[in-house]
Coordinates of C-alpha atoms and ligand atoms in Angstrom, one line a residue:
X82 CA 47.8 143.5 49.5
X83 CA 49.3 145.0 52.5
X84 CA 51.3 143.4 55.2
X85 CA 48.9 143.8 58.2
X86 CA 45.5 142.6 55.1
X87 CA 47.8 139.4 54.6
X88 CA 48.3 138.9 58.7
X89 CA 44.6 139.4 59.0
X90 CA 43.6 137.2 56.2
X91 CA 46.0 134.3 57.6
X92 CA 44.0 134.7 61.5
X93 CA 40.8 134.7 59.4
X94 CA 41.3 131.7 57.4
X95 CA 42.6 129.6 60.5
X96 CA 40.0 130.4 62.4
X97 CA 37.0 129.9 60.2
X98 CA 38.5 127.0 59.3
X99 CA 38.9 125.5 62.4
X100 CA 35.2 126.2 63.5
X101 CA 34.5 124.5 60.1
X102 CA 36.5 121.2 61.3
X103 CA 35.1 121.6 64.7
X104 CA 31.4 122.0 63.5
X105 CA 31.2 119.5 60.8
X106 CA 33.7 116.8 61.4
X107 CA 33.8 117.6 65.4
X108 CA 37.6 118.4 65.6
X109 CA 38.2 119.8 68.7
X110 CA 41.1 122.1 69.6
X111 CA 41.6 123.6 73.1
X112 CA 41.7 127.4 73.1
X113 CA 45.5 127.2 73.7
X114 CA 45.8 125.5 70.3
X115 CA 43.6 127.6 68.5
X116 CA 45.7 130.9 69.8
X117 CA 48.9 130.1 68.2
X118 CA 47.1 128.0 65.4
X119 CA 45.9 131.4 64.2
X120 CA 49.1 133.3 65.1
X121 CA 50.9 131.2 62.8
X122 CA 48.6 131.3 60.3
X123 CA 48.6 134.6 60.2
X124 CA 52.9 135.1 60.6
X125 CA 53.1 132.5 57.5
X126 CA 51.0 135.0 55.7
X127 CA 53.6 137.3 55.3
X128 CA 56.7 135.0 54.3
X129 CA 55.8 135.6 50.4
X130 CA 57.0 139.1 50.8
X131 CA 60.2 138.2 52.1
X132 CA 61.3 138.6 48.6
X133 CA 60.6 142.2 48.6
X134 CA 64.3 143.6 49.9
X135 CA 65.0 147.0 51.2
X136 CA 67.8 149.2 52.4
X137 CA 70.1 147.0 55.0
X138 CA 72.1 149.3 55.7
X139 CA 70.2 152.1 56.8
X140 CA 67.4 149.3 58.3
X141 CA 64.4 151.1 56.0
X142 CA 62.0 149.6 53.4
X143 CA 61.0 146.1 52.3
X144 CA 58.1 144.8 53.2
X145 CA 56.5 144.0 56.5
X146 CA 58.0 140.7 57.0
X147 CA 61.5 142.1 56.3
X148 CA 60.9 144.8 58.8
X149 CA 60.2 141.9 61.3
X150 CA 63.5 141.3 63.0
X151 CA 65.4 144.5 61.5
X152 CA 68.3 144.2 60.2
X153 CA 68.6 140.5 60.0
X154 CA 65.3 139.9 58.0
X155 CA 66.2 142.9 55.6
X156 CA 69.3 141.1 54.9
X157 CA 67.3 138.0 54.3
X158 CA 65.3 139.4 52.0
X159 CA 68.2 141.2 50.0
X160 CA 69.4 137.6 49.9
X161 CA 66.0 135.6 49.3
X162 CA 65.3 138.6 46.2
X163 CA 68.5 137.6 44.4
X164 CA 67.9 133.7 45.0
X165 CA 64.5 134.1 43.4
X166 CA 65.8 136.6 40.1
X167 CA 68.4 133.8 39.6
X168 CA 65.6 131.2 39.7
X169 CA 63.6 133.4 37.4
X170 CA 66.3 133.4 34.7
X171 CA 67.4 130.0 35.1
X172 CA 64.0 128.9 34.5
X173 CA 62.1 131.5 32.3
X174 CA 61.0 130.6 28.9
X175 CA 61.1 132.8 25.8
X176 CA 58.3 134.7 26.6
X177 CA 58.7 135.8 29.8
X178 CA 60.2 139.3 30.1
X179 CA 63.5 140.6 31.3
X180 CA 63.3 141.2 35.2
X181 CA 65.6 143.3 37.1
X182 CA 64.0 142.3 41.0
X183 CA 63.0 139.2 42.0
X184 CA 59.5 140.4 43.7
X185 CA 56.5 138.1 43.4
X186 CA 58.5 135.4 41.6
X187 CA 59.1 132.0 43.3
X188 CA 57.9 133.0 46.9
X189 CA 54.6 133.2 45.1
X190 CA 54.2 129.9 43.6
X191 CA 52.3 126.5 44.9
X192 CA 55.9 124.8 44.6
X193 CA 56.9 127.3 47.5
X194 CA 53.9 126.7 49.7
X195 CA 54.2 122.8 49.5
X196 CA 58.0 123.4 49.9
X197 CA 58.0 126.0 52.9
X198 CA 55.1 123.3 54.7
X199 CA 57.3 120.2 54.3
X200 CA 60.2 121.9 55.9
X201 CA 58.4 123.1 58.8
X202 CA 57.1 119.5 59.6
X203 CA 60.3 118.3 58.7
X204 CA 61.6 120.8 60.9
X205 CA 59.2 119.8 63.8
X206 CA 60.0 116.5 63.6
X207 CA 63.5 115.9 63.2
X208 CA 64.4 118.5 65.9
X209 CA 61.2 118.1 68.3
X210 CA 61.2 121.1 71.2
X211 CA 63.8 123.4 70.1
X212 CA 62.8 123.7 66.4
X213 CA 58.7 124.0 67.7
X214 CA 60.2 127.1 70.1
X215 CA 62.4 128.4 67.0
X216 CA 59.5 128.3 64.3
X217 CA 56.8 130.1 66.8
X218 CA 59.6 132.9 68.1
X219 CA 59.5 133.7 64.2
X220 CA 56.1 133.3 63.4
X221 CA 55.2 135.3 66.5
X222 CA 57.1 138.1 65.5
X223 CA 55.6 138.4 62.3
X224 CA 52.1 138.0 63.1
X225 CA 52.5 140.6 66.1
X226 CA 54.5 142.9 62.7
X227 CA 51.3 142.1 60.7
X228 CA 49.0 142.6 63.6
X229 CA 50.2 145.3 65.3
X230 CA 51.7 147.4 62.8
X231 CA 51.2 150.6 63.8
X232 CA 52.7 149.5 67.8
X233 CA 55.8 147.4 66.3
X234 CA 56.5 150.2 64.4
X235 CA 56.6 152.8 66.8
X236 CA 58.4 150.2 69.2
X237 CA 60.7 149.3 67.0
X238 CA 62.3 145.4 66.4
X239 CA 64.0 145.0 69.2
X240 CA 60.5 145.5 71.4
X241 CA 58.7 142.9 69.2
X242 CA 62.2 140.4 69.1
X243 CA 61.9 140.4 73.0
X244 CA 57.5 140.2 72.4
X245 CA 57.8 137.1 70.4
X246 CA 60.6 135.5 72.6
X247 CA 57.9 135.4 75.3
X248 CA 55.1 135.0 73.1
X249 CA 56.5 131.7 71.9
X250 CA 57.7 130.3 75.3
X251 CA 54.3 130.7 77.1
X252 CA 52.7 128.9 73.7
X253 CA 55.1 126.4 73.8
X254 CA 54.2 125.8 78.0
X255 CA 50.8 126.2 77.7
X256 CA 50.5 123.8 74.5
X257 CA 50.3 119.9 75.9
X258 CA 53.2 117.7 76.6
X259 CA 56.2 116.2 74.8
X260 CA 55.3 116.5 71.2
X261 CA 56.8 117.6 68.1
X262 CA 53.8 119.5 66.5
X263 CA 54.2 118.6 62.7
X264 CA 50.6 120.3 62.4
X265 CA 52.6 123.8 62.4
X266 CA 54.1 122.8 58.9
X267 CA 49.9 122.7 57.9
X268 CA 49.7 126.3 59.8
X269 CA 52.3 127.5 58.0
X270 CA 51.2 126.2 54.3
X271 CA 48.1 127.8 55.4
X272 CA 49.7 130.8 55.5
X273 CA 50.9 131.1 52.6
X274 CA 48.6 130.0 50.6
X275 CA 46.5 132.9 51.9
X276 CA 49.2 135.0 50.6
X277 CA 48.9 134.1 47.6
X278 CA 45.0 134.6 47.0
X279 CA 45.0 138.0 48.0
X280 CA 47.6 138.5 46.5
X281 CA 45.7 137.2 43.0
X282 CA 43.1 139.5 43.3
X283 CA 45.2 142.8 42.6
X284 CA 46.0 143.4 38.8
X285 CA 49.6 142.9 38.7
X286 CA 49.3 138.6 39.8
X287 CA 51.4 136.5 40.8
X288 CA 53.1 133.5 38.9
X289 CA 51.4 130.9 41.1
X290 CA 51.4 128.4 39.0
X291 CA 54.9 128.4 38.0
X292 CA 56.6 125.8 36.9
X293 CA 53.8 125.4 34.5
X294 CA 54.7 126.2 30.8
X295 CA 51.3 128.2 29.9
X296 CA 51.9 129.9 26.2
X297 CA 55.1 129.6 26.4
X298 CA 55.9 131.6 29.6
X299 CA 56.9 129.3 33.1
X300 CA 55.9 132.8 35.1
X301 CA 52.8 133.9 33.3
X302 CA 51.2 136.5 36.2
X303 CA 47.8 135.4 37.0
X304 CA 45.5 138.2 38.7
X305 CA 42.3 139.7 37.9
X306 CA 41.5 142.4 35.3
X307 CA 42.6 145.8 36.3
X308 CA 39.0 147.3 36.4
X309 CA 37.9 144.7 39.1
X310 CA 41.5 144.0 40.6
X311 CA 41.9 145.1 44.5
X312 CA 44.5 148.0 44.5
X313 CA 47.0 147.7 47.2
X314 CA 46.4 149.9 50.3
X315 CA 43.3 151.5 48.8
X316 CA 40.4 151.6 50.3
X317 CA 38.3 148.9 49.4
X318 CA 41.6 146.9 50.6
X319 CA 42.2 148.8 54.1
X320 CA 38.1 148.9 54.6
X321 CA 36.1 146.4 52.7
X322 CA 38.7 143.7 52.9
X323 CA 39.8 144.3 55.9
X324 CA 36.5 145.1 58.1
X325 CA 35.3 141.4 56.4
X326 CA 38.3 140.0 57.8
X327 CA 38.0 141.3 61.2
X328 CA 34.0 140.2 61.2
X329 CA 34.8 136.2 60.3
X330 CA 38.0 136.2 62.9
X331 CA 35.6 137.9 65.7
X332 CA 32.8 135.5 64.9
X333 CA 34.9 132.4 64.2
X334 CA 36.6 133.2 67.7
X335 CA 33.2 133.7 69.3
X336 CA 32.1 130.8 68.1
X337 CA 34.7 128.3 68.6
X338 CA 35.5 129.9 72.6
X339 CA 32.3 130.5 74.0
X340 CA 29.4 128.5 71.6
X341 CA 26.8 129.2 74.3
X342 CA 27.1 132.9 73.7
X343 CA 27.4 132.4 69.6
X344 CA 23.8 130.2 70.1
X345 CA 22.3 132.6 71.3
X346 CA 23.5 135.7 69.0
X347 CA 23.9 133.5 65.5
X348 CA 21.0 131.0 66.3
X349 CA 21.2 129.4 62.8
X350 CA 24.7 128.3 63.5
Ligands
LIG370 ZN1 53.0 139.1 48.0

């Protein structure tokens, strides 16, 4: 999937998922919460493709997340590409084929997710205020990349750098009190585990359950057949997918922010 599918899917998830915990198991979050719950839900969808590395130099290519912050996140993801071919051939059993690019490799495995979520609560923690601001100034940026493609492309990075700056200082101020937020690492995990499952519905797959020997490969590519797989940027992606996505995040939205109004149009809810 594309970058802006994998935003959408992250806002999607986060937010049908918190009118799940708030429906059934009455877990309430204030609207403030909910905002930059879904925001960086829907950033932490795009970290898998950091792997995907383009031209640094002339600040072109790579994917939407290493478009994010321009030149700095392409460099990342030049370095982030190499770190995960290395892991691939330290790790790869007989089986598993000769790589040249470290694309869909470790960045799309469970180990990654669990790894990428620990760090942000460790983050969180440790560090308290400062590393909370840090972590949403990036998230910010990429969900408002993911989001709002079409504007942060056309505005270039330096427009969305200074976007997410204040995107992240008002949710920090408007979020309650002296706290370290640790729940951002489960945001984040979120995120990329959303990621992942669109990403196992196209043909190519991903190596998610890496390092798992399965016959004899650690990165056997798991996805669906090719005659029922989801083709990236097509159209069932950019409308089927897509239009569904946008449907659950307006309801959930609805539904969790003004439940009177939901009532009324989803009665059975
Ligand atoms: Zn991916």
């Amino acid at each position: 999937m594309m970058g802006p599918s994998h935003a959408l899917s992250g806002a999607a998830v986060w937010l049908a998922g918190s009118w799940a915990a708030d429906h059934f198991w009455g877990f309430h979050q204030r609207p403030a919460a909910l905002a930059v719950g879904a925001a960086v839900c829907a950033g932490a969808a795009l970290l898998p493709d950091l792997d995907m590395s383009g031209k640094v130099t002339a600040n072109r290519g790579g994917a939407t997340v290493a478009r994010a912050f321009g030149i700095f996140t392409l460099f990342l993801a030049e370095v982030v590409e190499k770190l995960c071919l290395f892991m691939y051939h330290a790790t790869k059993m007989k089986k598993d084929p000769h790589r040249r690019n470290g694309h869909r490799t470790f960045t799309h495995t469970l180990p990654f997710v669990a790894l990428v979520g620990w760090g942000t609560t460790w983050l969180c923690v440790r560090y308290g205020k400062p590393a909370v601001i840090a972590i949403l100034f990036v998230m910010m940026g990429l969900a408002l990349r993911g989001l709002f493609d079409r504007w942060a492309e056309r505005s270039g990075w330096l427009a969305v750098t200074a976007a997410s700056a204040v995107a992240a200082y008002a949710a920090y101020l408007t979020l309650p009190g002296e706290r370290s937020y640790p729940e951002l690492g489960f945001a984040v995990a979120v995120g990329c585990l959303t990621h992942l499952l669109g990403d196992l519905i196209t043909s190519a797959g991903i190596p998610i359950l890496w390092p798992l020997p399965l016959g004899r490969r650690t990165w056997r590519m798991i996805g669906l057949p090719k005659a029922v797989a989801v083709r990236a940027g097509g159209p069932v992606e950019v409308v089927v997918l897509r239009g569904a996505m946008l449907i659950v995040t307006g309801l959930a939205a609805l539904a969790l922010l003004a439940p009177a109004a939901a009532q009324r149009w989803l009665p059975n809810l």
